[in-house]
Amino acid sequence: MNLRTKTMVGALCTTLTFACTEDSKPLDTADSGVEDSGVVEDSGAVGDVGLPDSGVEDVGITTDAGGGDGGLPRGTAAPRRGDMAFATDPRDGRTYMFFGDRAEPQMCDFPVSDFVDDGWVFDPSTGQWAEIVLSGNRPLKRARSAATWDERNNRVVLFGGRFRAGTTGDYTWLNDLWAFDPATGAWTELSAQDAPGGPSGRMNATVVPDPDRNRILVHGGGTTDFTAFQVDTDTWAFSFATGAWTQIATGRPQPNPPAESGRLFHVASIDRARGRMFVFAGGGQNAFNVFVGDMWYLNLVTEEWTQVNLGGGAPDARIKAAMIYDQAGDQLVLFGGHDNGNLGNDNDVWTFDLETLTWTRRMQGDRYNRAAFGFCDFPADFAIIDPASPERRESHLFSLHGNTAIMFGGRTDCGLANDTWFLDLTTMTWTQVSNSFTGMTCFRSGRTDCADPQARKCG
């Protein structure tokens, strides 16, 4: 069994309003320098890093390789963000990223959403990002949506999320379903907003592919009234053959966290070999303060949920982590997220053996070291840094191509990042592909005064 994958997850002391205490790890937003310690600093351009070319022909999308409408030159990273939707084409590893939120919390305040209205494609054979020129009929910009790859039709499928036109007022909770065809660059609406017979509008649901049944699966998610979450426990299947939604797995038990009626901020993955969908971690109605670390799987034939007895040795309870299905390794790979312990944002890597149903920590990442100076005021040596790992983070991109996980962006203790990394799942080693000029803590920022006892955490 080859175990693999790690990325990082950023903290945003409250993506939605965590109470920032000395132990809850806020987002001390700061514009930092660049780079992980031990990694050569450059201007943000992609280094000489890339995976072998698969031989698949170039896609037909139109890209902006610089000079137009804010597009970055090829070889630079996509703009920083969190809460984006993404999916990877398994044929060539090209990873497609759409929308997201570029708002950055300041000193533990939760920010006004700043929705990004763009699309990007990452080519792992060259290590380069290029902007996709969006045009024609297409989805509303949004954040906290979810996407997956439809391998039968070779396209990205995107569901749900939230949107608000201004800086105040209620959000629009989205339940529309769209498909993006990289061969033509065109979007197709598969299910309209508020169409009858489908899931309600929601954010932070999970979307999992079920290619053997020609469908996708949507689980959980929720909305908020700014004081608490209204969470969903339902599971829906959208059939590409019929173009219709069907609610499935309506019996008992339901995979709810203890004393909760649903789940959001969780992760989910398919186990294609055994016909199961796994759900892990997240939170419920009280997700501002309580994170969970339970795990369930849904039998896709009997439509029955079973809770996994994790025992000891499982990852800390967390929200906004990322998890991928490694079919070759017969495992799930978890990276990062935000826990409710001293560290807050994590950059640990865990693998879950789909045969034995057990977790193994593959990389510890950074470790907690010293408490805060005061409210939202952290020392540079707050954590003992693992220089071989990316910055701790949450709400990031984490996807799989072959034997390599691709990680990008997300929220860290110090803001939004836009660095790109590869994780080799055989050797469990990270390789940095592009830098981030923001979102780095002191020891990863290039600063030279981090050993000063009064030095602050962010670069």
C-alpha positions as a Markdown table, in Angstrom:
| # | Residue | x | y | z |
|---|---|---|---|---|
| 1 | Met | 0.0 | 0.0 | 0.0 |
| 2 | Asn | 1.6 | 3.3 | -0.9 |
| 3 | Leu | 0.4 | 6.1 | 1.2 |
| 4 | Arg | 0.5 | 9.6 | 0.1 |
| 5 | Thr | -0.6 | 13.2 | 0.2 |
| 6 | Lys | -0.3 | 16.2 | 2.2 |
| 7 | Thr | -1.2 | 19.8 | 1.8 |
| 8 | Met | -1.9 | 22.5 | 4.1 |
| 9 | Val | -4.8 | 24.3 | 5.5 |
| 10 | Gly | -5.0 | 27.9 | 6.6 |
| 11 | Ala | -6.6 | 29.5 | 9.5 |
| 12 | Leu | -8.9 | 32.3 | 9.3 |
| 13 | Cys | -9.6 | 32.7 | 12.9 |
| 14 | Thr | -13.1 | 32.8 | 11.6 |
| 15 | Thr | -14.2 | 32.3 | 8.2 |
| 16 | Leu | -17.5 | 32.9 | 9.6 |
| 17 | Thr | -16.8 | 34.2 | 13.1 |
| 18 | Phe | -14.7 | 32.0 | 15.3 |
| 19 | Ala | -14.2 | 33.6 | 18.7 |
| 20 | Cys | -10.5 | 34.4 | 18.5 |
| 21 | Thr | -8.8 | 33.3 | 21.8 |
| 22 | Glu | -5.2 | 32.7 | 22.4 |
| 23 | Asp | -5.9 | 29.1 | 21.5 |
| 24 | Ser | -8.1 | 29.5 | 18.5 |
| 25 | Lys | -5.7 | 30.9 | 16.0 |
| 26 | Pro | -6.8 | 34.0 | 14.1 |
| 27 | Leu | -6.0 | 35.2 | 10.7 |
| 28 | Asp | -3.4 | 37.9 | 11.4 |
| 29 | Thr | -3.6 | 39.3 | 7.9 |
| 30 | Ala | -0.3 | 40.8 | 6.7 |
| 31 | Asp | 1.4 | 41.2 | 3.4 |
| 32 | Ser | 4.5 | 39.0 | 3.8 |
| 33 | Gly | 7.6 | 38.4 | 1.8 |
| 34 | Val | 7.6 | 35.1 | 0.1 |
| 35 | Glu | 8.6 | 31.5 | 0.3 |
| 36 | Asp | 9.1 | 28.7 | 2.7 |
| 37 | Ser | 12.4 | 28.7 | 4.6 |
| 38 | Gly | 14.8 | 26.5 | 2.6 |
| 39 | Val | 13.1 | 27.2 | -0.7 |
| 40 | Val | 14.8 | 29.5 | -3.2 |
| 41 | Glu | 13.0 | 32.8 | -3.4 |
| 42 | Asp | 12.1 | 34.2 | -6.8 |
| 43 | Ser | 9.7 | 36.7 | -8.3 |
| 44 | Gly | 6.7 | 34.5 | -8.1 |
| 45 | Ala | 7.4 | 32.8 | -11.4 |
| 46 | Val | 7.1 | 29.1 | -11.6 |
| 47 | Gly | 10.3 | 27.2 | -11.2 |
| 48 | Asp | 11.7 | 24.4 | -13.4 |
| 49 | Val | 9.1 | 22.0 | -12.1 |
| 50 | Gly | 6.6 | 19.9 | -13.9 |
| 51 | Leu | 5.1 | 16.5 | -14.3 |
| 52 | Pro | 5.5 | 14.4 | -17.4 |
| 53 | Asp | 3.3 | 15.4 | -20.3 |
| 54 | Ser | 0.5 | 12.9 | -20.7 |
| 55 | Gly | 0.3 | 13.5 | -24.5 |
| 56 | Val | -3.4 | 14.6 | -24.3 |
| 57 | Glu | -4.0 | 17.4 | -26.8 |
| 58 | Asp | -4.3 | 21.0 | -25.7 |
| 59 | Val | -7.8 | 21.9 | -24.5 |
| 60 | Gly | -9.9 | 24.3 | -26.6 |
| 61 | Ile | -10.4 | 26.9 | -23.9 |
| 62 | Thr | -9.3 | 30.5 | -24.5 |
| 63 | Thr | -6.7 | 31.6 | -22.1 |
| 64 | Asp | -5.2 | 35.0 | -21.2 |
| 65 | Ala | -1.5 | 34.5 | -21.0 |
| 66 | Gly | -0.8 | 38.1 | -20.0 |
| 67 | Gly | -1.7 | 41.6 | -21.0 |
| 68 | Gly | -5.5 | 41.3 | -21.1 |
| 69 | Asp | -8.0 | 42.0 | -18.4 |
| 70 | Gly | -5.6 | 41.4 | -15.6 |
| 71 | Gly | -4.4 | 38.0 | -16.8 |
| 72 | Leu | -1.0 | 37.0 | -15.4 |
| 73 | Pro | 1.8 | 35.8 | -17.7 |
| 74 | Arg | 2.2 | 32.1 | -18.0 |
| 75 | Gly | 4.5 | 30.8 | -15.4 |
| 76 | Thr | 3.0 | 32.9 | -12.6 |
| 77 | Ala | 0.5 | 31.7 | -10.0 |
| 78 | Ala | -3.2 | 32.5 | -10.2 |
| 79 | Pro | -4.4 | 35.3 | -7.9 |
| 80 | Arg | -4.7 | 34.5 | -4.2 |
| 81 | Arg | -8.1 | 33.3 | -2.9 |
| 82 | Gly | -9.9 | 30.8 | -0.7 |
| 83 | Asp | -13.2 | 28.9 | -1.0 |
| 84 | Met | -12.8 | 28.2 | -4.7 |
| 85 | Ala | -14.3 | 25.4 | -6.8 |
| 86 | Phe | -11.9 | 23.1 | -8.6 |
| 87 | Ala | -11.6 | 19.8 | -10.5 |
| 88 | Thr | -8.8 | 17.9 | -12.2 |
| 89 | Asp | -9.0 | 16.1 | -15.6 |
| 90 | Pro | -7.4 | 12.7 | -14.9 |
| 91 | Arg | -6.3 | 12.3 | -18.5 |
| 92 | Asp | -3.7 | 15.1 | -18.4 |
| 93 | Gly | -3.8 | 16.5 | -14.8 |
| 94 | Arg | -5.0 | 19.9 | -15.9 |
| 95 | Thr | -6.7 | 21.4 | -12.9 |
| 96 | Tyr | -9.6 | 23.9 | -13.4 |
| 97 | Met | -10.4 | 26.5 | -10.7 |
| 98 | Phe | -13.3 | 28.8 | -10.7 |
| 99 | Phe | -14.5 | 31.7 | -8.6 |
| 100 | Gly | -13.8 | 31.9 | -4.8 |
| 101 | Asp | -13.4 | 34.7 | -2.2 |
| 102 | Arg | -10.4 | 37.1 | -1.9 |
| 103 | Ala | -11.5 | 38.8 | 1.3 |
| 104 | Glu | -8.9 | 38.8 | 4.0 |
| 105 | Pro | -9.8 | 39.0 | 7.7 |
| 106 | Gln | -8.0 | 41.7 | 9.7 |
| 107 | Met | -7.1 | 41.1 | 13.3 |
| 108 | Cys | -9.8 | 38.4 | 13.9 |
| 109 | Asp | -12.6 | 40.3 | 12.2 |
| 110 | Phe | -14.5 | 38.2 | 9.6 |
| 111 | Pro | -14.3 | 40.0 | 6.3 |
| 112 | Val | -16.9 | 41.3 | 3.9 |
| 113 | Ser | -17.0 | 38.7 | 1.1 |
| 114 | Asp | -15.2 | 39.7 | -2.1 |
| 115 | Phe | -16.3 | 37.3 | -4.8 |
| 116 | Val | -13.9 | 36.5 | -7.6 |
| 117 | Asp | -15.4 | 36.2 | -11.1 |
| 118 | Asp | -12.7 | 34.3 | -13.0 |
| 119 | Gly | -11.4 | 30.9 | -14.0 |
| 120 | Trp | -7.9 | 29.4 | -14.2 |
| 121 | Val | -6.3 | 26.2 | -15.5 |
| 122 | Phe | -3.1 | 24.7 | -14.1 |
| 123 | Asp | -0.9 | 22.5 | -16.3 |
| 124 | Pro | 1.2 | 20.1 | -14.1 |
| 125 | Ser | 3.4 | 19.2 | -17.0 |
| 126 | Thr | 4.8 | 22.7 | -17.2 |
| 127 | Gly | 3.9 | 24.0 | -13.7 |
| 128 | Gln | 2.0 | 26.9 | -15.3 |
| 129 | Trp | -1.3 | 28.7 | -14.6 |
| 130 | Ala | -3.3 | 30.4 | -17.3 |
| 131 | Glu | -6.4 | 32.4 | -17.0 |
| 132 | Ile | -9.6 | 31.1 | -18.7 |
| 133 | Val | -11.5 | 33.9 | -20.5 |
| 134 | Leu | -15.0 | 33.4 | -19.3 |
| 135 | Ser | -17.8 | 34.5 | -21.7 |
| 136 | Gly | -21.3 | 33.7 | -22.8 |
| 137 | Asn | -23.9 | 32.0 | -20.6 |
| 138 | Arg | -22.2 | 31.0 | -17.4 |
| 139 | Pro | -22.6 | 30.7 | -13.6 |
| 140 | Leu | -22.9 | 33.6 | -11.3 |
| 141 | Lys | -19.7 | 34.3 | -9.4 |
| 142 | Arg | -19.7 | 32.7 | -6.0 |
| 143 | Ala | -17.7 | 31.2 | -3.1 |
| 144 | Arg | -18.0 | 28.0 | -1.1 |
| 145 | Ser | -19.3 | 26.1 | -4.0 |
| 146 | Ala | -18.1 | 22.6 | -4.9 |
| 147 | Ala | -17.0 | 20.9 | -8.1 |
| 148 | Thr | -15.8 | 17.6 | -9.4 |
| 149 | Trp | -14.8 | 16.0 | -12.7 |
| 150 | Asp | -17.3 | 14.1 | -14.8 |
| 151 | Glu | -15.1 | 11.5 | -16.5 |
| 152 | Arg | -17.8 | 10.1 | -18.8 |
| 153 | Asn | -18.3 | 13.5 | -20.4 |
| 154 | Asn | -14.8 | 15.0 | -19.7 |
| 155 | Arg | -16.0 | 18.2 | -18.0 |
| 156 | Val | -16.1 | 20.1 | -14.7 |
| 157 | Val | -19.4 | 20.0 | -12.8 |
| 158 | Leu | -20.1 | 22.8 | -10.3 |
| 159 | Phe | -22.8 | 23.0 | -7.7 |
| 160 | Gly | -24.1 | 25.6 | -5.2 |
| 161 | Gly | -22.4 | 28.1 | -3.0 |
| 162 | Arg | -23.3 | 31.6 | -1.9 |
| 163 | Phe | -23.4 | 35.1 | -3.5 |
| 164 | Arg | -24.2 | 38.7 | -2.5 |
| 165 | Ala | -24.1 | 41.6 | -4.8 |
| 166 | Gly | -23.1 | 44.2 | -2.2 |
| 167 | Thr | -21.3 | 44.3 | 1.1 |
| 168 | Thr | -24.4 | 44.0 | 3.3 |
| 169 | Gly | -27.6 | 42.1 | 3.4 |
| 170 | Asp | -28.6 | 38.5 | 2.9 |
| 171 | Tyr | -26.7 | 36.1 | 0.8 |
| 172 | Thr | -28.2 | 34.2 | -2.1 |
| 173 | Trp | -27.9 | 30.5 | -1.4 |
| 174 | Leu | -27.3 | 28.7 | -4.7 |
| 175 | Asn | -28.4 | 25.3 | -5.8 |
| 176 | Asp | -27.8 | 25.5 | -9.5 |
| 177 | Leu | -25.7 | 22.9 | -11.3 |
| 178 | Trp | -23.4 | 23.8 | -14.2 |
| 179 | Ala | -20.9 | 21.9 | -16.5 |
| 180 | Phe | -17.8 | 23.5 | -18.0 |
| 181 | Asp | -16.4 | 21.8 | -21.2 |
| 182 | Pro | -12.6 | 22.5 | -21.5 |
| 183 | Ala | -12.7 | 21.4 | -25.2 |
| 184 | Thr | -15.0 | 24.3 | -26.1 |
| 185 | Gly | -14.7 | 26.7 | -23.2 |
| 186 | Ala | -18.5 | 26.7 | -22.9 |
| 187 | Trp | -20.7 | 26.4 | -19.8 |
| 188 | Thr | -24.0 | 24.4 | -19.8 |
| 189 | Glu | -26.7 | 24.8 | -17.1 |
| 190 | Leu | -27.7 | 21.3 | -16.0 |
| 191 | Ser | -30.2 | 22.3 | -13.3 |
| 192 | Ala | -31.4 | 25.9 | -12.8 |
| 193 | Gln | -31.4 | 27.9 | -9.6 |
| 194 | Asp | -34.4 | 26.9 | -7.4 |
| 195 | Ala | -35.5 | 24.2 | -9.8 |
| 196 | Pro | -38.1 | 21.9 | -8.2 |
| 197 | Gly | -37.2 | 18.5 | -7.0 |
| 198 | Gly | -33.6 | 19.1 | -6.1 |
| 199 | Pro | -31.5 | 20.1 | -3.1 |
| 200 | Ser | -32.0 | 23.5 | -1.4 |
| 201 | Gly | -29.6 | 26.3 | -1.9 |
| 202 | Arg | -26.5 | 25.9 | 0.3 |
| 203 | Met | -22.8 | 26.5 | 0.8 |
| 204 | Asn | -20.0 | 24.2 | 1.9 |
| 205 | Ala | -21.7 | 21.0 | 0.6 |
| 206 | Thr | -19.5 | 18.3 | -0.8 |
| 207 | Val | -19.8 | 17.0 | -4.4 |
| 208 | Val | -18.4 | 13.5 | -5.1 |
| 209 | Pro | -18.2 | 11.8 | -8.5 |
| 210 | Asp | -19.9 | 8.4 | -9.0 |
| 211 | Pro | -18.8 | 7.6 | -12.5 |
| 212 | Asp | -19.9 | 4.0 | -12.4 |
| 213 | Arg | -23.5 | 5.1 | -12.0 |
| 214 | Asn | -23.1 | 8.2 | -14.3 |
| 215 | Arg | -23.9 | 10.7 | -11.6 |
| 216 | Ile | -22.6 | 13.0 | -8.9 |
| 217 | Leu | -23.5 | 12.9 | -5.2 |
| 218 | Val | -24.1 | 16.0 | -3.1 |
| 219 | His | -24.0 | 15.8 | 0.7 |
| 220 | Gly | -24.7 | 18.2 | 3.5 |
| 221 | Gly | -23.8 | 21.9 | 3.6 |
| 222 | Gly | -26.0 | 24.7 | 4.9 |
| 223 | Thr | -26.8 | 28.4 | 5.3 |
| 224 | Thr | -26.3 | 31.0 | 8.0 |
| 225 | Asp | -28.3 | 33.8 | 9.5 |
| 226 | Phe | -25.1 | 35.3 | 10.9 |
| 227 | Thr | -25.7 | 34.0 | 14.4 |
| 228 | Ala | -25.8 | 30.2 | 13.7 |
| 229 | Phe | -25.7 | 27.7 | 10.9 |
| 230 | Gln | -28.8 | 26.0 | 9.4 |
| 231 | Val | -27.2 | 22.7 | 8.4 |
| 232 | Asp | -28.4 | 20.0 | 6.0 |
| 233 | Thr | -28.1 | 16.2 | 6.5 |
| 234 | Asp | -29.5 | 15.2 | 3.1 |
| 235 | Thr | -27.8 | 13.3 | 0.2 |
| 236 | Trp | -28.7 | 13.9 | -3.4 |
| 237 | Ala | -27.8 | 12.2 | -6.7 |
| 238 | Phe | -27.9 | 14.0 | -10.0 |
| 239 | Ser | -28.1 | 11.6 | -13.0 |
| 240 | Phe | -26.4 | 12.8 | -16.1 |
| 241 | Ala | -28.5 | 10.3 | -18.1 |
| 242 | Thr | -31.9 | 11.7 | -17.0 |
| 243 | Gly | -30.9 | 15.2 | -16.0 |
| 244 | Ala | -32.8 | 14.8 | -12.7 |
| 245 | Trp | -32.1 | 15.0 | -9.0 |
| 246 | Thr | -33.1 | 12.2 | -6.6 |
| 247 | Gln | -32.7 | 12.3 | -2.9 |
| 248 | Ile | -31.1 | 9.0 | -1.7 |
| 249 | Ala | -30.2 | 7.4 | 1.6 |
| 250 | Thr | -33.2 | 8.8 | 3.5 |
| 251 | Gly | -33.4 | 6.1 | 6.1 |
| 252 | Arg | -31.7 | 5.9 | 9.5 |
| 253 | Pro | -29.1 | 6.4 | 10.8 |
| 254 | Gln | -28.0 | 9.7 | 9.2 |
| 255 | Pro | -24.3 | 10.7 | 9.4 |
| 256 | Asn | -24.8 | 13.6 | 11.8 |
| 257 | Pro | -22.2 | 14.8 | 14.3 |
| 258 | Pro | -23.1 | 14.2 | 17.9 |
| 259 | Ala | -26.2 | 16.3 | 19.0 |
| 260 | Glu | -26.4 | 17.9 | 15.5 |
| 261 | Ser | -28.9 | 17.7 | 12.7 |
| 262 | Gly | -26.5 | 18.0 | 9.8 |
| 263 | Arg | -23.0 | 18.8 | 8.7 |
| 264 | Leu | -21.0 | 21.4 | 6.8 |
| 265 | Phe | -17.3 | 22.4 | 6.4 |
| 266 | His | -16.7 | 18.6 | 6.0 |
| 267 | Val | -14.8 | 16.6 | 3.4 |
| 268 | Ala | -16.0 | 13.7 | 1.3 |
| 269 | Ser | -14.5 | 11.2 | -1.1 |
| 270 | Ile | -15.6 | 8.2 | -3.2 |
| 271 | Asp | -14.3 | 4.7 | -2.6 |
| 272 | Arg | -14.9 | 3.5 | -6.2 |
| 273 | Ala | -13.6 | 0.0 | -5.7 |
| 274 | Arg | -16.2 | -0.8 | -3.0 |
| 275 | Gly | -19.0 | 1.5 | -4.0 |
| 276 | Arg | -18.9 | 3.8 | -0.9 |
| 277 | Met | -18.8 | 7.5 | -0.2 |
| 278 | Phe | -16.9 | 8.6 | 2.9 |
| 279 | Val | -17.6 | 11.7 | 5.0 |
| 280 | Phe | -15.2 | 13.1 | 7.6 |
| 281 | Ala | -15.0 | 16.0 | 10.1 |
| 282 | Gly | -16.7 | 19.4 | 9.8 |
| 283 | Gly | -19.2 | 21.0 | 12.1 |
| 284 | Gly | -22.9 | 21.4 | 12.7 |
| 285 | Gln | -25.2 | 24.2 | 13.9 |
| 286 | Asn | -22.5 | 25.3 | 16.4 |
| 287 | Ala | -19.7 | 25.2 | 13.9 |
| 288 | Phe | -18.5 | 28.6 | 15.1 |
| 289 | Asn | -17.1 | 26.8 | 18.2 |
| 290 | Val | -17.3 | 23.0 | 17.9 |
| 291 | Phe | -15.6 | 21.0 | 15.3 |
| 292 | Val | -16.1 | 17.2 | 14.9 |
| 293 | Gly | -13.9 | 14.3 | 13.9 |
| 294 | Asp | -16.3 | 11.5 | 13.2 |
| 295 | Met | -16.3 | 9.5 | 10.0 |
| 296 | Trp | -19.1 | 7.7 | 8.1 |
| 297 | Tyr | -19.5 | 5.9 | 4.8 |
| 298 | Leu | -22.5 | 5.4 | 2.6 |
| 299 | Asn | -23.0 | 2.1 | 0.8 |
| 300 | Leu | -24.0 | 3.3 | -2.7 |
| 301 | Val | -26.0 | 0.0 | -3.4 |
| 302 | Thr | -28.0 | -0.3 | -0.2 |
| 303 | Glu | -28.0 | 3.4 | 0.5 |
| 304 | Glu | -27.2 | 2.8 | 4.2 |
| 305 | Trp | -24.9 | 4.9 | 6.3 |
| 306 | Thr | -22.3 | 3.2 | 8.7 |
| 307 | Gln | -20.2 | 5.0 | 11.3 |
| 308 | Val | -16.5 | 4.1 | 11.3 |
| 309 | Asn | -15.1 | 3.2 | 14.7 |
| 310 | Leu | -11.9 | 5.3 | 14.5 |
| 311 | Gly | -10.6 | 4.5 | 18.0 |
| 312 | Gly | -7.4 | 6.4 | 18.7 |
| 313 | Gly | -4.9 | 7.7 | 16.2 |
| 314 | Ala | -7.3 | 9.8 | 14.0 |
| 315 | Pro | -6.8 | 13.4 | 12.9 |
| 316 | Asp | -7.9 | 16.1 | 15.2 |
| 317 | Ala | -11.5 | 17.4 | 14.6 |
| 318 | Arg | -11.4 | 20.1 | 12.0 |
| 319 | Ile | -13.2 | 22.2 | 9.4 |
| 320 | Lys | -12.3 | 23.2 | 5.9 |
| 321 | Ala | -9.8 | 20.5 | 5.3 |
| 322 | Ala | -9.2 | 18.8 | 1.9 |
| 323 | Met | -9.3 | 15.1 | 1.1 |
| 324 | Ile | -8.7 | 13.2 | -2.1 |
| 325 | Tyr | -9.3 | 9.6 | -3.3 |
| 326 | Asp | -6.1 | 7.8 | -4.3 |
| 327 | Gln | -7.4 | 4.7 | -6.1 |
| 328 | Ala | -4.0 | 3.3 | -6.9 |
| 329 | Gly | -3.0 | 3.5 | -3.2 |
| 330 | Asp | -6.5 | 2.3 | -2.0 |
| 331 | Gln | -6.6 | 5.2 | 0.4 |
| 332 | Leu | -7.9 | 8.6 | 1.1 |
| 333 | Val | -5.4 | 11.5 | 1.7 |
| 334 | Leu | -6.2 | 14.4 | 4.0 |
| 335 | Phe | -4.4 | 17.7 | 4.2 |
| 336 | Gly | -4.7 | 20.7 | 6.4 |
| 337 | Gly | -7.8 | 22.4 | 7.7 |
| 338 | His | -8.6 | 24.3 | 10.9 |
| 339 | Asp | -8.7 | 22.5 | 14.2 |
| 340 | Asn | -9.9 | 23.7 | 17.6 |
| 341 | Gly | -6.6 | 23.1 | 19.4 |
| 342 | Asn | -3.7 | 25.3 | 20.0 |
| 343 | Leu | -2.4 | 25.2 | 16.5 |
| 344 | Gly | -5.6 | 26.2 | 14.6 |
| 345 | Asn | -4.6 | 26.0 | 11.0 |
| 346 | Asp | -2.9 | 22.7 | 10.1 |
| 347 | Asn | -0.5 | 21.4 | 7.5 |
| 348 | Asp | -0.4 | 17.8 | 8.5 |
| 349 | Val | -1.0 | 14.9 | 6.1 |
| 350 | Trp | -2.9 | 11.8 | 6.9 |
| 351 | Thr | -3.9 | 8.7 | 4.9 |
| 352 | Phe | -6.9 | 6.5 | 5.5 |
| 353 | Asp | -6.6 | 2.8 | 4.5 |
| 354 | Leu | -9.8 | 1.8 | 2.8 |
| 355 | Glu | -9.3 | -1.8 | 3.5 |
| 356 | Thr | -8.6 | -1.6 | 7.3 |
| 357 | Leu | -10.5 | 1.6 | 7.9 |
| 358 | Thr | -7.6 | 3.1 | 9.9 |
| 359 | Trp | -5.9 | 6.5 | 9.8 |
| 360 | Thr | -2.1 | 6.9 | 9.6 |
| 361 | Arg | -0.3 | 10.3 | 10.1 |
| 362 | Arg | 2.2 | 10.6 | 7.3 |
| 363 | Met | 3.5 | 14.1 | 8.0 |
| 364 | Gln | 3.1 | 16.1 | 11.2 |
| 365 | Gly | 3.8 | 19.5 | 9.7 |
| 366 | Asp | 4.2 | 22.5 | 12.1 |
| 367 | Arg | 3.9 | 22.1 | 15.9 |
| 368 | Tyr | 2.5 | 24.4 | 18.5 |
| 369 | Asn | 5.2 | 26.2 | 20.5 |
| 370 | Arg | 4.3 | 29.4 | 22.2 |
| 371 | Ala | 1.1 | 31.3 | 23.2 |
| 372 | Ala | 0.0 | 34.6 | 21.9 |
| 373 | Phe | 1.3 | 38.0 | 23.2 |
| 374 | Gly | -2.4 | 39.0 | 23.5 |
| 375 | Phe | -5.6 | 39.0 | 21.5 |
| 376 | Cys | -4.8 | 38.4 | 17.9 |
| 377 | Asp | -1.1 | 39.1 | 18.5 |
| 378 | Phe | 1.1 | 36.1 | 18.0 |
| 379 | Pro | 4.9 | 35.6 | 18.3 |
| 380 | Ala | 7.0 | 34.6 | 15.3 |
| 381 | Asp | 7.8 | 31.3 | 17.1 |
| 382 | Phe | 4.2 | 30.5 | 17.8 |
| 383 | Ala | 4.8 | 27.2 | 15.9 |
| 384 | Ile | 7.9 | 25.1 | 15.3 |
| 385 | Ile | 8.1 | 25.2 | 11.6 |
| 386 | Asp | 8.5 | 22.1 | 9.3 |
| 387 | Pro | 10.4 | 23.8 | 6.5 |
| 388 | Ala | 9.6 | 20.9 | 4.1 |
| 389 | Ser | 5.9 | 21.6 | 4.3 |
| 390 | Pro | 3.7 | 24.4 | 2.9 |
| 391 | Glu | 2.2 | 27.0 | 5.1 |
| 392 | Arg | -0.6 | 25.9 | 7.4 |
| 393 | Arg | -4.0 | 26.6 | 5.8 |
| 394 | Glu | -7.7 | 25.9 | 5.1 |
| 395 | Ser | -10.1 | 26.5 | 2.2 |
| 396 | His | -7.5 | 25.6 | -0.3 |
| 397 | Leu | -7.3 | 23.6 | -3.6 |
| 398 | Phe | -6.1 | 20.0 | -3.2 |
| 399 | Ser | -6.5 | 17.6 | -6.1 |
| 400 | Leu | -4.9 | 14.5 | -7.5 |
| 401 | His | -3.2 | 13.6 | -10.8 |
| 402 | Gly | -1.6 | 10.1 | -11.0 |
| 403 | Asn | 0.8 | 9.8 | -8.1 |
| 404 | Thr | 0.9 | 13.5 | -7.3 |
| 405 | Ala | -1.3 | 15.7 | -5.3 |
| 406 | Ile | -1.6 | 19.4 | -6.4 |
| 407 | Met | -2.2 | 22.1 | -3.8 |
| 408 | Phe | -2.9 | 25.8 | -4.3 |
| 409 | Gly | -3.9 | 28.8 | -2.3 |
| 410 | Gly | -6.3 | 29.0 | 0.6 |
| 411 | Arg | -6.4 | 31.0 | 3.9 |
| 412 | Thr | -3.5 | 30.9 | 6.3 |
| 413 | Asp | -2.8 | 32.5 | 9.7 |
| 414 | Cys | -1.5 | 35.5 | 7.8 |
| 415 | Gly | -4.0 | 36.0 | 5.0 |
| 416 | Leu | -4.6 | 34.5 | 1.6 |
| 417 | Ala | -1.9 | 32.6 | -0.3 |
| 418 | Asn | -1.4 | 31.7 | -4.0 |
| 419 | Asp | 1.5 | 29.3 | -3.8 |
| 420 | Thr | 1.4 | 26.0 | -5.7 |
| 421 | Trp | 2.9 | 22.7 | -4.5 |
| 422 | Phe | 3.2 | 19.1 | -5.6 |
| 423 | Leu | 3.0 | 16.3 | -3.1 |
| 424 | Asp | 4.6 | 13.0 | -4.2 |
| 425 | Leu | 2.3 | 10.3 | -2.7 |
| 426 | Thr | 5.0 | 7.6 | -2.9 |
| 427 | Thr | 7.8 | 9.4 | -1.1 |
| 428 | Met | 5.5 | 11.8 | 0.8 |
| 429 | Thr | 7.7 | 14.8 | -0.2 |
| 430 | Trp | 6.6 | 18.3 | -1.1 |
| 431 | Thr | 7.9 | 20.3 | -4.1 |
| 432 | Gln | 7.1 | 24.0 | -4.4 |
| 433 | Val | 6.1 | 25.1 | -7.9 |
| 434 | Ser | 5.3 | 28.8 | -7.3 |
| 435 | Asn | 5.7 | 31.3 | -4.5 |
| 436 | Ser | 3.2 | 33.4 | -2.6 |
| 437 | Phe | 4.1 | 37.0 | -1.7 |
| 438 | Thr | 1.3 | 37.0 | 0.9 |
| 439 | Gly | -0.1 | 34.8 | 3.6 |
| 440 | Met | 3.3 | 33.5 | 4.9 |
| 441 | Thr | 4.2 | 33.4 | 8.6 |
| 442 | Cys | 7.5 | 35.0 | 9.6 |
| 443 | Phe | 9.9 | 32.0 | 9.1 |
| 444 | Arg | 8.4 | 31.3 | 5.7 |
| 445 | Ser | 8.4 | 34.9 | 4.6 |
| 446 | Gly | 12.1 | 35.6 | 4.0 |
| 447 | Arg | 12.4 | 37.9 | 7.1 |
| 448 | Thr | 15.6 | 37.7 | 9.0 |
| 449 | Asp | 14.4 | 38.9 | 12.5 |
| 450 | Cys | 12.1 | 36.0 | 13.3 |
| 451 | Ala | 14.3 | 34.8 | 16.2 |
| 452 | Asp | 13.7 | 38.1 | 18.0 |
| 453 | Pro | 11.6 | 37.3 | 21.1 |
| 454 | Gln | 9.3 | 40.3 | 20.2 |
| 455 | Ala | 9.0 | 39.5 | 16.5 |
| 456 | Arg | 5.5 | 39.0 | 15.3 |
| 457 | Lys | 4.0 | 36.0 | 13.6 |
| 458 | Cys | 3.3 | 37.2 | 10.1 |
| 459 | Gly | 5.8 | 38.1 | 7.4 |
